[in-house]
PDB file of C-alpha atoms in Angstrom:
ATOM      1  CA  UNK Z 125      -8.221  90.542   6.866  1.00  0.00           C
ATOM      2  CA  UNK Z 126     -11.355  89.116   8.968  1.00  0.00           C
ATOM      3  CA  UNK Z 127     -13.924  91.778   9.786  1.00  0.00           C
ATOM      4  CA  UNK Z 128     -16.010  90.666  12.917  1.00  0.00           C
ATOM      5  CA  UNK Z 129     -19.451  92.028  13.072  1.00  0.00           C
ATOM      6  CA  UNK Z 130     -20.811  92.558  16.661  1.00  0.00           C
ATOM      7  CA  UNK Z 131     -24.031  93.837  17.087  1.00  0.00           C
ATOM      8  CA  UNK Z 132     -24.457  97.091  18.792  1.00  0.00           C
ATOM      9  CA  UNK Z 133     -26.333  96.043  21.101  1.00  0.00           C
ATOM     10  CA  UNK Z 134     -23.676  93.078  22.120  1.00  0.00           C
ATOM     11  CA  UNK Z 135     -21.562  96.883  22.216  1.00  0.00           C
ATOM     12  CA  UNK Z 136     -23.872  98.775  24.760  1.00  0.00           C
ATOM     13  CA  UNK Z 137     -24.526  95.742  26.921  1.00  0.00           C
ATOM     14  CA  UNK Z 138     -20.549  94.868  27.277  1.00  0.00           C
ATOM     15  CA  UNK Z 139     -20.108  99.061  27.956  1.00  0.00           C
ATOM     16  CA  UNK Z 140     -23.139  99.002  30.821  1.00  0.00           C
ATOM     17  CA  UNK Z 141     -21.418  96.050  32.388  1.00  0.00           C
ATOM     18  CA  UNK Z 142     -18.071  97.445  31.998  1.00  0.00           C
ATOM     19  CA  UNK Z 143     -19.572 101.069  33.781  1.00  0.00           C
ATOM     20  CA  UNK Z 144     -21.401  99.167  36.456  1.00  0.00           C
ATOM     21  CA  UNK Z 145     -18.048  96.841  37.612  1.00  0.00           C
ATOM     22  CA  UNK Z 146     -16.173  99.680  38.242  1.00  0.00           C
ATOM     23  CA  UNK Z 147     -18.704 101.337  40.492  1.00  0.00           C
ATOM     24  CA  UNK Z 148     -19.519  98.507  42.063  1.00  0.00           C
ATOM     25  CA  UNK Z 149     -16.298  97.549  43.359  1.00  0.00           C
ATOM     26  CA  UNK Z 150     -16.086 100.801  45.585  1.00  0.00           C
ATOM     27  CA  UNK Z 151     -18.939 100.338  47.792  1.00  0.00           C
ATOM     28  CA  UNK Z 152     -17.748  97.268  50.466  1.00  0.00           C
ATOM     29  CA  UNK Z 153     -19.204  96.276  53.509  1.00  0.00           C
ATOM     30  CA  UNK Z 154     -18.552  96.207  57.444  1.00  0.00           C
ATOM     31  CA  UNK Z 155     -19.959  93.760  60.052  1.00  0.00           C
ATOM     32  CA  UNK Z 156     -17.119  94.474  62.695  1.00  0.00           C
ATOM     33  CA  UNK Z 157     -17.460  97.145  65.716  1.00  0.00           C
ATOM     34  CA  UNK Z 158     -18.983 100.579  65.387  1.00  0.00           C
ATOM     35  CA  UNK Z 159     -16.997 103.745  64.916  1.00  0.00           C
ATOM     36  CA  UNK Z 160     -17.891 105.799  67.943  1.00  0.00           C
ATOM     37  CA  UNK Z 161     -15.203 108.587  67.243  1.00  0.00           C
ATOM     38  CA  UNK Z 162     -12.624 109.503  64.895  1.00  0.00           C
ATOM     39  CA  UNK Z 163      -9.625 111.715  65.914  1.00  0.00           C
ATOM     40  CA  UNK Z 164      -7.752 113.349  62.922  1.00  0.00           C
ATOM     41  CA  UNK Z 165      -3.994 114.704  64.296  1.00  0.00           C
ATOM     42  CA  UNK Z 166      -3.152 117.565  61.565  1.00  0.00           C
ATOM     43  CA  UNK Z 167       0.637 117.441  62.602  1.00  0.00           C
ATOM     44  CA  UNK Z 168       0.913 113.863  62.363  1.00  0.00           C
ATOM     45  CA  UNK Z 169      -1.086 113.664  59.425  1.00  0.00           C
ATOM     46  CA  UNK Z 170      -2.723 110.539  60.866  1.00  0.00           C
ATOM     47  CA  UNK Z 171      -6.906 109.497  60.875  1.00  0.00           C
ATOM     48  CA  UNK Z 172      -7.639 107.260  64.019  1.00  0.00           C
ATOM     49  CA  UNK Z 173     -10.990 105.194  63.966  1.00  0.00           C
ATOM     50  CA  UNK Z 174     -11.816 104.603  67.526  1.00  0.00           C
ATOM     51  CA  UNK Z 175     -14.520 102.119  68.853  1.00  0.00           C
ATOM     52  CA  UNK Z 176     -15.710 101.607  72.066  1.00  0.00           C
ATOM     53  CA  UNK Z 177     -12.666  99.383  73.392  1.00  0.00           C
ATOM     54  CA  UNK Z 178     -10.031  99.994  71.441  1.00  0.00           C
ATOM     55  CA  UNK Z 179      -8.784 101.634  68.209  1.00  0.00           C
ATOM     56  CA  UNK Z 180     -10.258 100.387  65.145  1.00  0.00           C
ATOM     57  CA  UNK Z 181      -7.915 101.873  62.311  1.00  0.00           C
ATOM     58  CA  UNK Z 182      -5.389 104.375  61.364  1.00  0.00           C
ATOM     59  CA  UNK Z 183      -4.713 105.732  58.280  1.00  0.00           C
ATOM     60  CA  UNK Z 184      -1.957 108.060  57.134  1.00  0.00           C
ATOM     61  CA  UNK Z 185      -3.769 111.476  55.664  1.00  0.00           C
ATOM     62  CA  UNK Z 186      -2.840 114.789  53.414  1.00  0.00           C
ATOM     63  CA  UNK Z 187      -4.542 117.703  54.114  1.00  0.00           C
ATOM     64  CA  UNK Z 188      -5.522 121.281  52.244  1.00  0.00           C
ATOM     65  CA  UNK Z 189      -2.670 123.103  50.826  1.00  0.00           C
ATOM     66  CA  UNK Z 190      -2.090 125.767  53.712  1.00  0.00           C
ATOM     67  CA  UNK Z 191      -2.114 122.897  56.232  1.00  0.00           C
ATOM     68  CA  UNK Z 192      -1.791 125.037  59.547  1.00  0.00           C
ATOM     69  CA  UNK Z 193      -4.038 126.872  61.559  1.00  0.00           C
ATOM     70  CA  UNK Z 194      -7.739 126.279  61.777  1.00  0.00           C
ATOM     71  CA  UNK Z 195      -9.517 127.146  58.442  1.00  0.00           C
ATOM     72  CA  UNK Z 196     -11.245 130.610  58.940  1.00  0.00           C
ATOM     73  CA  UNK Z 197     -12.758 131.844  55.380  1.00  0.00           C
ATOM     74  CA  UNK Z 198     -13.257 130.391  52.351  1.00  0.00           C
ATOM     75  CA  UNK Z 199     -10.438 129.737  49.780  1.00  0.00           C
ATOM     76  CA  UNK Z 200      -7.562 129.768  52.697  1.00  0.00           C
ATOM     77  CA  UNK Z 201      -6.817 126.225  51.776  1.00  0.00           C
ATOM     78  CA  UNK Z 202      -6.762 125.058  55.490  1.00  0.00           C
ATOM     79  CA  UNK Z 203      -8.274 122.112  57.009  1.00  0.00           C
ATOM     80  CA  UNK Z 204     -10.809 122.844  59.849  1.00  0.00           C
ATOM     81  CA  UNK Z 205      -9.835 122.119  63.921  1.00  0.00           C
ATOM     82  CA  UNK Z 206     -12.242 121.430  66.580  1.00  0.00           C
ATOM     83  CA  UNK Z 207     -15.321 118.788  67.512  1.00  0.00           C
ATOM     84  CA  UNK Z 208     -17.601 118.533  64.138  1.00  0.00           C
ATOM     85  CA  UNK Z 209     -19.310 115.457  62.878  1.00  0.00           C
ATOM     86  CA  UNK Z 210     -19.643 113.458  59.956  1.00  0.00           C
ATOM     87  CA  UNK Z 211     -23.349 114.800  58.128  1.00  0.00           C
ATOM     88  CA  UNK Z 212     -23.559 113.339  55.131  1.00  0.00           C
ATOM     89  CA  UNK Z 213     -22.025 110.922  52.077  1.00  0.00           C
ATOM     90  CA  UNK Z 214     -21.332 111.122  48.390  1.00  0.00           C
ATOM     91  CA  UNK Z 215     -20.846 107.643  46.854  1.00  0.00           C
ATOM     92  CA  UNK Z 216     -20.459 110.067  43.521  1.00  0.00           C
ATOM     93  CA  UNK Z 217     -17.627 112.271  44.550  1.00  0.00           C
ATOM     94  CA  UNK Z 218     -14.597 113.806  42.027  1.00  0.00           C
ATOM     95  CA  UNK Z 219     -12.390 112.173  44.627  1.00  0.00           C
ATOM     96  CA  UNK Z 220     -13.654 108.295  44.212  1.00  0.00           C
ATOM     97  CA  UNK Z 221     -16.244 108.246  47.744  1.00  0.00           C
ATOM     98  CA  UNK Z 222     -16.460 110.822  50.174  1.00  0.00           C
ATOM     99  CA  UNK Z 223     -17.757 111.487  53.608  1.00  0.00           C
ATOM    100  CA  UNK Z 224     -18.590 115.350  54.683  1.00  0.00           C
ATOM    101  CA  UNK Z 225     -17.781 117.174  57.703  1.00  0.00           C
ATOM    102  CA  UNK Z 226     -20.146 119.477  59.382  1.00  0.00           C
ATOM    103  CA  UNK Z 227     -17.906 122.306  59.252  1.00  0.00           C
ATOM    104  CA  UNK Z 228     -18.867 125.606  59.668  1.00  0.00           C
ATOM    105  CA  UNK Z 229     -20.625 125.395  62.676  1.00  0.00           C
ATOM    106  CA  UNK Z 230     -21.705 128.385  64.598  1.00  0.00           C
ATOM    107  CA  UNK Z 231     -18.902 129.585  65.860  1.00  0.00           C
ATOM    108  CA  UNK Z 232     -17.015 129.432  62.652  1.00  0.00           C
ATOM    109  CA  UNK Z 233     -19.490 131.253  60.775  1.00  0.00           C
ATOM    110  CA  UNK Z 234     -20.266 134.265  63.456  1.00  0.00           C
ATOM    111  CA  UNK Z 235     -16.297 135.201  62.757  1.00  0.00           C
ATOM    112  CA  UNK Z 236     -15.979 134.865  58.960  1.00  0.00           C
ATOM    113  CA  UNK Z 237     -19.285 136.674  59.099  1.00  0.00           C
ATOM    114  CA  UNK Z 238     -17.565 139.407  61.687  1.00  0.00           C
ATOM    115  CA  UNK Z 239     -15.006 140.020  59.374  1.00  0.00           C
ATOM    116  CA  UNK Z 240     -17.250 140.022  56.006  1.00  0.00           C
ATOM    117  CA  UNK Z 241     -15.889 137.013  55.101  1.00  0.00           C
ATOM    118  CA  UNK Z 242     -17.615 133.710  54.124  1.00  0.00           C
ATOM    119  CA  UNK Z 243     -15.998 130.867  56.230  1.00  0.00           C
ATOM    120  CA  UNK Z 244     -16.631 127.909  53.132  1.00  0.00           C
ATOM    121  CA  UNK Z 245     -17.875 124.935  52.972  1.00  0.00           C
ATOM    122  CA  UNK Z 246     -17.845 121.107  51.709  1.00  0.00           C
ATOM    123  CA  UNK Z 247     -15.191 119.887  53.841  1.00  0.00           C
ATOM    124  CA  UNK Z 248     -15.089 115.993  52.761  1.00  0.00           C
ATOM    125  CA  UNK Z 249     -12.594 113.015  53.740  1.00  0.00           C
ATOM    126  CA  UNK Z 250     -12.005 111.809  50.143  1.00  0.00           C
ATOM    127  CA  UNK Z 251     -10.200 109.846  47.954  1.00  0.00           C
ATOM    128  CA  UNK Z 252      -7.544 110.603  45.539  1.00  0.00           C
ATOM    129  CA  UNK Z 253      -8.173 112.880  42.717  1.00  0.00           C
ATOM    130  CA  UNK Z 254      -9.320 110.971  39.640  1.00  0.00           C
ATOM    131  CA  UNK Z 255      -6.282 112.336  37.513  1.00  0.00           C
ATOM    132  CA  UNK Z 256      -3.212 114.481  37.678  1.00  0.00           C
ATOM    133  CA  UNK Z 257      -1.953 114.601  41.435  1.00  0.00           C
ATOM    134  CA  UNK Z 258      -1.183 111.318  43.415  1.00  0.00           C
ATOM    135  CA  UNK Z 259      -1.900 112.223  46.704  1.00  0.00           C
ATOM    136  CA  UNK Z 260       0.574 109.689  47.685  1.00  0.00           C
ATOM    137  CA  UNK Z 261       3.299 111.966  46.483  1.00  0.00           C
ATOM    138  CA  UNK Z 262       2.092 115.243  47.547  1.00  0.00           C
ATOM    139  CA  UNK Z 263       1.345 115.421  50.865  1.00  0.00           C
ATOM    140  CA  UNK Z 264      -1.037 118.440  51.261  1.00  0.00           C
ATOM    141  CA  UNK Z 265      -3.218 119.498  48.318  1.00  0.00           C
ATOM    142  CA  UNK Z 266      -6.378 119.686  48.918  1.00  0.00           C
ATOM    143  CA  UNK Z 267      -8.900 123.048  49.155  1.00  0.00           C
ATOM    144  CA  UNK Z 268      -8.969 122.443  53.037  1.00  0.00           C
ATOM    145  CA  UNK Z 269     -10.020 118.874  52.720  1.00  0.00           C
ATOM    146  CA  UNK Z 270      -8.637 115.442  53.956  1.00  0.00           C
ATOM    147  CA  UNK Z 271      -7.624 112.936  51.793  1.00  0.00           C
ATOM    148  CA  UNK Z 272      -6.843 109.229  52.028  1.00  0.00           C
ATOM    149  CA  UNK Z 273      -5.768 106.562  49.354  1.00  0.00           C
ATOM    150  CA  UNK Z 274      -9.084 104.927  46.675  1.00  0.00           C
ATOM    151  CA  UNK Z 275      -9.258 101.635  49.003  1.00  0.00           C
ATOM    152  CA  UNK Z 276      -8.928 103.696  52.278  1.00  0.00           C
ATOM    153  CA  UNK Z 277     -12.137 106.127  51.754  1.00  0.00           C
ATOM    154  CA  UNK Z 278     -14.136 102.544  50.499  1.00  0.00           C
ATOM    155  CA  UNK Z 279     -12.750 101.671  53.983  1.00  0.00           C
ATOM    156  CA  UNK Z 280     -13.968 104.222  56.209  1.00  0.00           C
ATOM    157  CA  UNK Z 281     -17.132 104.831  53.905  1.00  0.00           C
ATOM    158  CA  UNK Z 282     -18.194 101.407  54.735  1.00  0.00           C
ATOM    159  CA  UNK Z 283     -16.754 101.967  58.859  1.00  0.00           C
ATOM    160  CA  UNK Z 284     -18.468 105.155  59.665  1.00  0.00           C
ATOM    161  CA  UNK Z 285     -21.688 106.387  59.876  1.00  0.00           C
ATOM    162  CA  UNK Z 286     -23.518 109.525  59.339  1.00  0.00           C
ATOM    163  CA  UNK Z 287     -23.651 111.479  62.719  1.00  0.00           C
ATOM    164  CA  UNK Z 288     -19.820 109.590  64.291  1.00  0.00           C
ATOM    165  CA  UNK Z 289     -17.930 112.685  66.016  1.00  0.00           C
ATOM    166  CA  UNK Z 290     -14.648 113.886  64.238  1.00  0.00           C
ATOM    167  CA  UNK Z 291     -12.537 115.896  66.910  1.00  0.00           C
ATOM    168  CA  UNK Z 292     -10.440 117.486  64.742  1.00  0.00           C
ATOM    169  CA  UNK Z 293      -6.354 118.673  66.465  1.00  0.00           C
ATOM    170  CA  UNK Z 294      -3.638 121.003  65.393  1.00  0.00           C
TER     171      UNK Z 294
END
């Protein structure tokens, strides 16, 4: 039996390269029209990327686990309806990449509030879980979330910017 002897360094170096591939490989790039809008149709369970002209991409979607009615309190497991916009990004989401929605906004909150209730928060378009449900076999089961596949969020991470409107539609 041959023992092979490699330094721990040689160990930690081939580790940090290993990490670093597999985060790099998420983040892509876009040079083609801007996102001016995306519509999300709950029923239809479909993501449209509009641009000025013409639409840009679609993208088949599940949503949170009670899937209709607009999302009123926190836990209720429903996804959010109206005009909102995307606010903000998290390149180191559970879900692979994800891209939050401005949800509550005023209105939502003065009617959790009305009833005592908190109306939640953190509503993301995200990836696929990192292990034990394959969104592409259950269709709704998220916390009130939307989700797409891995290569679909690095998609439409890299598409739309900070501030884009999401109208949101039963």
């Amino acid at each position: 039996m041959t023992i092979i002897h490699i330094p721990r360094r040689g160990v930690l170096f081939g580790g940090l390269v290993a990490f670093l591939s597999g985060c790099a490989g998420k983040f892509r790039t876009y040079s083609g029209p801007k996102v001016t809008r995306l519509r999300l149709y709950k029923a239809q369970r479909l993501l449209v990327l509009d641009g000025a002209d013409r639409v840009l991409r679609t993208y088949p979607i599940g949503l949170g686990f009670a899937p209709v009615g607009h999302k009123q309190f926190e836990g209720d497991g429903r996804t959010p309806e109206g005009s909102y916009v995307i606010d903000r990004r998290n390149p180191d989401s559970l879900f692979h990449l994800s891209i939050g929605i401005s949800y509550p906004n005023e209105a939502d909150i003065a009617f959790a509030e009305s009833l005592g209730r908190s109306p939640g928060k953190d509503i993301f378009i995200h990836g696929g879980p990192r292990r034990g449900i394959d969104p592409t076999n259950v269709r709704d089961w998220t916390a009130g979330c939307i989700s797409v596949t891995d290569p679909e969020i690095e998609e439409i991470y890299a598409m739309v910017s900070n501030g884009t409107p999401i109208d949101i539609y039963a």
